[in-house]
mmCIF file with all atom_site columns, C-alpha atoms in Angstrom:
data_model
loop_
_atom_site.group_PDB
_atom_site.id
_atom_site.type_symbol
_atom_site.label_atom_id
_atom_site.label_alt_id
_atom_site.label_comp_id
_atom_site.label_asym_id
_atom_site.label_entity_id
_atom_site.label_seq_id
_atom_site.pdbx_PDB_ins_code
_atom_site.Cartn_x
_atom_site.Cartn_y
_atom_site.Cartn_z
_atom_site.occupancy
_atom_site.B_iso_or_equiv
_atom_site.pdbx_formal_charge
_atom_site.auth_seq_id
_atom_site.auth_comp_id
_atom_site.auth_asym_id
_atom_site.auth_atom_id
_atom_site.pdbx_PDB_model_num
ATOM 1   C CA . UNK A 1 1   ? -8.332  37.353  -23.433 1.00 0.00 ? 1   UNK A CA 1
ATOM 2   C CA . UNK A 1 2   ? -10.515 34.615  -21.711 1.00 0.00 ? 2   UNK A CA 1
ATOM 3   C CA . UNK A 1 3   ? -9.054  32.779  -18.715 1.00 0.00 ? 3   UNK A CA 1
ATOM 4   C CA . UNK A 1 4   ? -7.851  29.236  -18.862 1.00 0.00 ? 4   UNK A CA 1
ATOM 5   C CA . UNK A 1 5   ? -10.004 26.900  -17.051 1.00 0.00 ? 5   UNK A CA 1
ATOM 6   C CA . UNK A 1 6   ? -8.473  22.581  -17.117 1.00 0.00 ? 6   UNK A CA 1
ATOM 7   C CA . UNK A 1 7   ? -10.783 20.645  -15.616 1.00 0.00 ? 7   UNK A CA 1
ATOM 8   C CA . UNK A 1 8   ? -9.542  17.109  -14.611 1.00 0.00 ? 8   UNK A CA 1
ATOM 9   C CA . UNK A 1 9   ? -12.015 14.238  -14.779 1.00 0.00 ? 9   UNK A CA 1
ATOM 10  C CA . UNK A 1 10  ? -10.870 10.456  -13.059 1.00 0.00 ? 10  UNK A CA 1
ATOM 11  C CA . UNK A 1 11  ? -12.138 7.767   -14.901 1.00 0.00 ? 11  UNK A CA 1
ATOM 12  C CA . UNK A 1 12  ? -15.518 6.116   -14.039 1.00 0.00 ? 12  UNK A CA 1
ATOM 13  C CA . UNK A 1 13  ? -15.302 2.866   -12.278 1.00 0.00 ? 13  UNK A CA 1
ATOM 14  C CA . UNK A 1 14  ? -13.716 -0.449  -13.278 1.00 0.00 ? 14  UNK A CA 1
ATOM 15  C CA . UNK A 1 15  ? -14.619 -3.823  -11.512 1.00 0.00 ? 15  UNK A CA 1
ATOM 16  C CA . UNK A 1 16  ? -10.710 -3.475  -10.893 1.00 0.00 ? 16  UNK A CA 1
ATOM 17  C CA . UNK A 1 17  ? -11.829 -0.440  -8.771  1.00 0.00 ? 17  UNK A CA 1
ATOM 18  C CA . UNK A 1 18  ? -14.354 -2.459  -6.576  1.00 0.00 ? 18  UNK A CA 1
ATOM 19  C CA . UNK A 1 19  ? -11.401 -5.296  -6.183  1.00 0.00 ? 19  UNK A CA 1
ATOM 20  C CA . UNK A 1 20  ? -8.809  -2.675  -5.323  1.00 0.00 ? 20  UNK A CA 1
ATOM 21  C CA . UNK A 1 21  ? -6.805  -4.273  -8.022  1.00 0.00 ? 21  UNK A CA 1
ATOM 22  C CA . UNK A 1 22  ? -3.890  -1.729  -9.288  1.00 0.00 ? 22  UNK A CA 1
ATOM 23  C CA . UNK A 1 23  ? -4.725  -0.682  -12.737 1.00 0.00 ? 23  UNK A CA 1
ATOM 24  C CA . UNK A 1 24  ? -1.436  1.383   -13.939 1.00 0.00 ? 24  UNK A CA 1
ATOM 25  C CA . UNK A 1 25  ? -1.336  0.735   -17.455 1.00 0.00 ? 25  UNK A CA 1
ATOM 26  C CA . UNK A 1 26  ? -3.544  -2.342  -17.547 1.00 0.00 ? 26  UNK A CA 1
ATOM 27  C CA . UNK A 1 27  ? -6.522  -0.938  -20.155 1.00 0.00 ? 27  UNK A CA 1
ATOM 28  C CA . UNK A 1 28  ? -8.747  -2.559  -18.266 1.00 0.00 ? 28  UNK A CA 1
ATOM 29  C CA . UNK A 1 29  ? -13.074 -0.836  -19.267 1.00 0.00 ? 29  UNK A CA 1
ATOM 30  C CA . UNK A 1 30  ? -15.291 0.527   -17.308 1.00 0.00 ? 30  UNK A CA 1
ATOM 31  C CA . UNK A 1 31  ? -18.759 -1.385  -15.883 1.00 0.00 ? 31  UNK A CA 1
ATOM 32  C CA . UNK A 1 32  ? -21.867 -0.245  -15.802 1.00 0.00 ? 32  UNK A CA 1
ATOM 33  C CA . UNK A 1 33  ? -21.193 1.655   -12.697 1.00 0.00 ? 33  UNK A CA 1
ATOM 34  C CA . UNK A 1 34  ? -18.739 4.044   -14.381 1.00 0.00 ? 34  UNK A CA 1
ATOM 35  C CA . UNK A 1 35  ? -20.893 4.102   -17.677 1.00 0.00 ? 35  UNK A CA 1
ATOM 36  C CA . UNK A 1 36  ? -23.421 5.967   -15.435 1.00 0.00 ? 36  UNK A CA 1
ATOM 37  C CA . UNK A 1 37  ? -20.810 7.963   -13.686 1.00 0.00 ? 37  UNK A CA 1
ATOM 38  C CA . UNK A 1 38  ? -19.461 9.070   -17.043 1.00 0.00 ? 38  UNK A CA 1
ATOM 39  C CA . UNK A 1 39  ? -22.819 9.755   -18.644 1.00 0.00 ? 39  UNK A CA 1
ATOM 40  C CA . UNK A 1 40  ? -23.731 11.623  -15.153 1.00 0.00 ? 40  UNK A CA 1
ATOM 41  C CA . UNK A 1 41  ? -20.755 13.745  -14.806 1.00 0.00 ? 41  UNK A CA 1
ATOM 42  C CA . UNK A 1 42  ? -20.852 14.447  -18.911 1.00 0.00 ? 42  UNK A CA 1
ATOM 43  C CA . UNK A 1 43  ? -24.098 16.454  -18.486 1.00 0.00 ? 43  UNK A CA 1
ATOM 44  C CA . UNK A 1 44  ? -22.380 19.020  -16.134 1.00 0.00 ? 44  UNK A CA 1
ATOM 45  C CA . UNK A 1 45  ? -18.972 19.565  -17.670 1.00 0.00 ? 45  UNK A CA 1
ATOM 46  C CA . UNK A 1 46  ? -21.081 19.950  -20.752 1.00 0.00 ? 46  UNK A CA 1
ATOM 47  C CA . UNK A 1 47  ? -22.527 22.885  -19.229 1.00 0.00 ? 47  UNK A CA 1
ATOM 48  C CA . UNK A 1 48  ? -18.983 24.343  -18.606 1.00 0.00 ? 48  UNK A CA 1
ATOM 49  C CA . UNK A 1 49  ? -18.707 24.673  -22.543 1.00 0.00 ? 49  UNK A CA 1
ATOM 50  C CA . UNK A 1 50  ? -15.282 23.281  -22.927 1.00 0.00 ? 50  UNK A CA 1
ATOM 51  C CA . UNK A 1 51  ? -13.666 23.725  -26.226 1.00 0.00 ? 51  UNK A CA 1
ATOM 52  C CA . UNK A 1 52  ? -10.835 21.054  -26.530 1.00 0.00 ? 52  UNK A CA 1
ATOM 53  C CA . UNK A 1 53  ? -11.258 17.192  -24.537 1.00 0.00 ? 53  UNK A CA 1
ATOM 54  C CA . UNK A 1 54  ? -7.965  15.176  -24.098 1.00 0.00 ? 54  UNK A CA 1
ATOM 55  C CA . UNK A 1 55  ? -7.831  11.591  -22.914 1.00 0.00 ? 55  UNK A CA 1
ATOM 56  C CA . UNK A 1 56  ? -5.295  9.310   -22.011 1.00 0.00 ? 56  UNK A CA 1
ATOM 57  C CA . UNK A 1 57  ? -5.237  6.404   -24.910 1.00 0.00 ? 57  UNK A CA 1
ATOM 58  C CA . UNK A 1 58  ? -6.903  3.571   -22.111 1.00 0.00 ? 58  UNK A CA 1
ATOM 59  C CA . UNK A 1 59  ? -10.167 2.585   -22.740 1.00 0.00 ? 59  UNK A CA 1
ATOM 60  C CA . UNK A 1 60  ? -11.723 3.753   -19.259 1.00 0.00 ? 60  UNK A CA 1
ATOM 61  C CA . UNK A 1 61  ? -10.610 6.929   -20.014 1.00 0.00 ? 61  UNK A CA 1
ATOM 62  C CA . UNK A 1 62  ? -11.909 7.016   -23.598 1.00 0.00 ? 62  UNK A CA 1
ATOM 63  C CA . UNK A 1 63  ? -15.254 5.589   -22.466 1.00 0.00 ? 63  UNK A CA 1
ATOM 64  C CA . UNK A 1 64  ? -15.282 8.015   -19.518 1.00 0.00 ? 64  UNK A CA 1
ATOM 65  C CA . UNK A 1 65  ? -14.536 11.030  -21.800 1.00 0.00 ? 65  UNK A CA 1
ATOM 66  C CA . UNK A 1 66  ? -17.437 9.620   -24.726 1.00 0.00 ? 66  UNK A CA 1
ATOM 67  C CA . UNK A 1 67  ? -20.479 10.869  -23.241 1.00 0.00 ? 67  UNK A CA 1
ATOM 68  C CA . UNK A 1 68  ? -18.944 14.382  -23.289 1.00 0.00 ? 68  UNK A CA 1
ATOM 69  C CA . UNK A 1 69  ? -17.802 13.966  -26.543 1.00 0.00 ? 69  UNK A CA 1
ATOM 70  C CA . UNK A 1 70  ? -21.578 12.841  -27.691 1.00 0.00 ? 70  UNK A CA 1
ATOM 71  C CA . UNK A 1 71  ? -23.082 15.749  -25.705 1.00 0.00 ? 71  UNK A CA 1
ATOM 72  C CA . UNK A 1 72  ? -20.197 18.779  -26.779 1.00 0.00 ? 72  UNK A CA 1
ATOM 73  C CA . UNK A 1 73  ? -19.564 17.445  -30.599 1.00 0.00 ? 73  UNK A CA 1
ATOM 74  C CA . UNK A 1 74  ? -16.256 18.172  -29.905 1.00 0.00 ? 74  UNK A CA 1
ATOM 75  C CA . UNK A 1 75  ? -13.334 15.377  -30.835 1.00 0.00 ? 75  UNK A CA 1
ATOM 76  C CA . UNK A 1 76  ? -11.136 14.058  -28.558 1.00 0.00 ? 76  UNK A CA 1
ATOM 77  C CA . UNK A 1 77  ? -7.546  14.146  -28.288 1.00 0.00 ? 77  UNK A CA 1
ATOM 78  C CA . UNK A 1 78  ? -5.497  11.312  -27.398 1.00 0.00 ? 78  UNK A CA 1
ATOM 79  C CA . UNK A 1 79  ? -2.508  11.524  -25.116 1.00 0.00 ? 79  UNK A CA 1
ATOM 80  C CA . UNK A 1 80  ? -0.464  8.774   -23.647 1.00 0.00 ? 80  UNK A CA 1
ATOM 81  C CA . UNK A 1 81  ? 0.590   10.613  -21.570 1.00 0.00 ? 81  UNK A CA 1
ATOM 82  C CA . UNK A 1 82  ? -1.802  11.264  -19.246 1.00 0.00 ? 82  UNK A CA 1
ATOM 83  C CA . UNK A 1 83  ? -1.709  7.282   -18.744 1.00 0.00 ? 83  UNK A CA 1
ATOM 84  C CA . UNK A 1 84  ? -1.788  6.497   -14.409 1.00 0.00 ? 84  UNK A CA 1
ATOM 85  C CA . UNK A 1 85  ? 1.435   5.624   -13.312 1.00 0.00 ? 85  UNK A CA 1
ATOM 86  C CA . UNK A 1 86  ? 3.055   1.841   -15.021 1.00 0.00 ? 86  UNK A CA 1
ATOM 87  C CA . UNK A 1 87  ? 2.894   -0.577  -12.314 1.00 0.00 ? 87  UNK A CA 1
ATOM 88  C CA . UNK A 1 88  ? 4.827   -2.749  -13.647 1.00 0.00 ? 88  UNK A CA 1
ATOM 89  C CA . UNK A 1 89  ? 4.106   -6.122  -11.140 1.00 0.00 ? 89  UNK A CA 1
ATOM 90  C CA . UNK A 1 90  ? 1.883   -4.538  -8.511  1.00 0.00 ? 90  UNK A CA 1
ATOM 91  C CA . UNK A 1 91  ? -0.807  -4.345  -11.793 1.00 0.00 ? 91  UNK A CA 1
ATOM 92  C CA . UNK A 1 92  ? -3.671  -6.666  -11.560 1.00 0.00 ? 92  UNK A CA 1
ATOM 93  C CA . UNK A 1 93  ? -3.173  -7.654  -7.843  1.00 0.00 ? 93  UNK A CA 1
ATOM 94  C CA . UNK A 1 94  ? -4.509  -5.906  -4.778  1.00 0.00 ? 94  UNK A CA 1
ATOM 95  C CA . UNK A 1 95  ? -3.003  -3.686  -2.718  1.00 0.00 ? 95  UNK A CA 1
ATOM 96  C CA . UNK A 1 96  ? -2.874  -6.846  -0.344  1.00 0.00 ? 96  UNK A CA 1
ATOM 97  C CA . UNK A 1 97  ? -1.622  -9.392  -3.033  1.00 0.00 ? 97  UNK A CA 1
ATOM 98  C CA . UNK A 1 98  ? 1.713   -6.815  -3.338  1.00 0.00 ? 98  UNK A CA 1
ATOM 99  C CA . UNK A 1 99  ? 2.163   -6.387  0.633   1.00 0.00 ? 99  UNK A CA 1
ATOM 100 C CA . UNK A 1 100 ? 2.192   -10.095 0.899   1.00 0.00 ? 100 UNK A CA 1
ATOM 101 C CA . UNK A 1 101 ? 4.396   -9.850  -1.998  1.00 0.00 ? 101 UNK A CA 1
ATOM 102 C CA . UNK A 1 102 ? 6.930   -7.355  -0.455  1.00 0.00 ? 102 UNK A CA 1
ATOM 103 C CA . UNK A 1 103 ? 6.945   -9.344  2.911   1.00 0.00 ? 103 UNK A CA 1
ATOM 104 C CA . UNK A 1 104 ? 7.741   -12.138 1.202   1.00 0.00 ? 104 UNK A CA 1
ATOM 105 C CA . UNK A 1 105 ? 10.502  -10.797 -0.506  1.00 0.00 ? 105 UNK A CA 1
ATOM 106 C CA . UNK A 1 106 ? 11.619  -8.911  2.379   1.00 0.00 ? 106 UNK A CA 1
ATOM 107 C CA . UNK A 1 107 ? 12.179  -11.797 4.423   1.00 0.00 ? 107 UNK A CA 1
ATOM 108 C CA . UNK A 1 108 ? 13.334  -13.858 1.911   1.00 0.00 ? 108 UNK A CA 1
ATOM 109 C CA . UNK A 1 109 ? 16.302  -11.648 1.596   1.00 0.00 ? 109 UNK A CA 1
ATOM 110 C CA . UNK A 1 110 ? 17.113  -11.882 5.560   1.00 0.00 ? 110 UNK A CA 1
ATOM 111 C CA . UNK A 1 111 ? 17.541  -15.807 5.525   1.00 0.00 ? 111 UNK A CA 1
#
């Protein structure tokens, strides 16, 4: 019997990433930045022969998972599942945008 090995890979980068915008479920794609990352980091999970290559059902994900695919021949699984956390409003506004946010509400509520 051959020991179970899961390897987690993140997503390559978004230009949400550089903004510190919160992606949740937003299916927002990678740039060319995480196209390199993905086709970088595919070459050496390659080389751990995996046999099975899930992916949530966003496109970064799917796009980060591609180059693997390409290189292994494998096909890849979709789970929704493995989505990031719903953000519901905080999605597509920084991590600024939804402290202002709070505050505002927050003080709003005291008057």
């Amino acid at each position: 019997m051959s020991d179970l090995r899961i390897v987690i890979w993140r997503h390559g980068q978004t230009d949400w990433n550089i903004q510190s915008r919160f992606q949740g479920h937003s299916d927002i794609p990678l740039n060319k930045v995480g196209e390199y990352q993905a086709n970088h980091s595919a070459k050496t999970l390659a080389g751990m022969n995996p046999n099975r290559i899930i992916s949530s059902d966003l496109i970064r994900a799917q796009q980060t998972a591609a180059p693997l695919i390409e290189l292994t021949k494998l096909n890849l699984e979709i789970d929704a599942k493995l989505r990031e956390t719903n953000g519901g409003n905080w999605e597509g506004k920084t991590e600024r945008e939804n402290q202002d946010r709070k505050s505002t509400r927050l003080n709003s509520s005291h008057t």
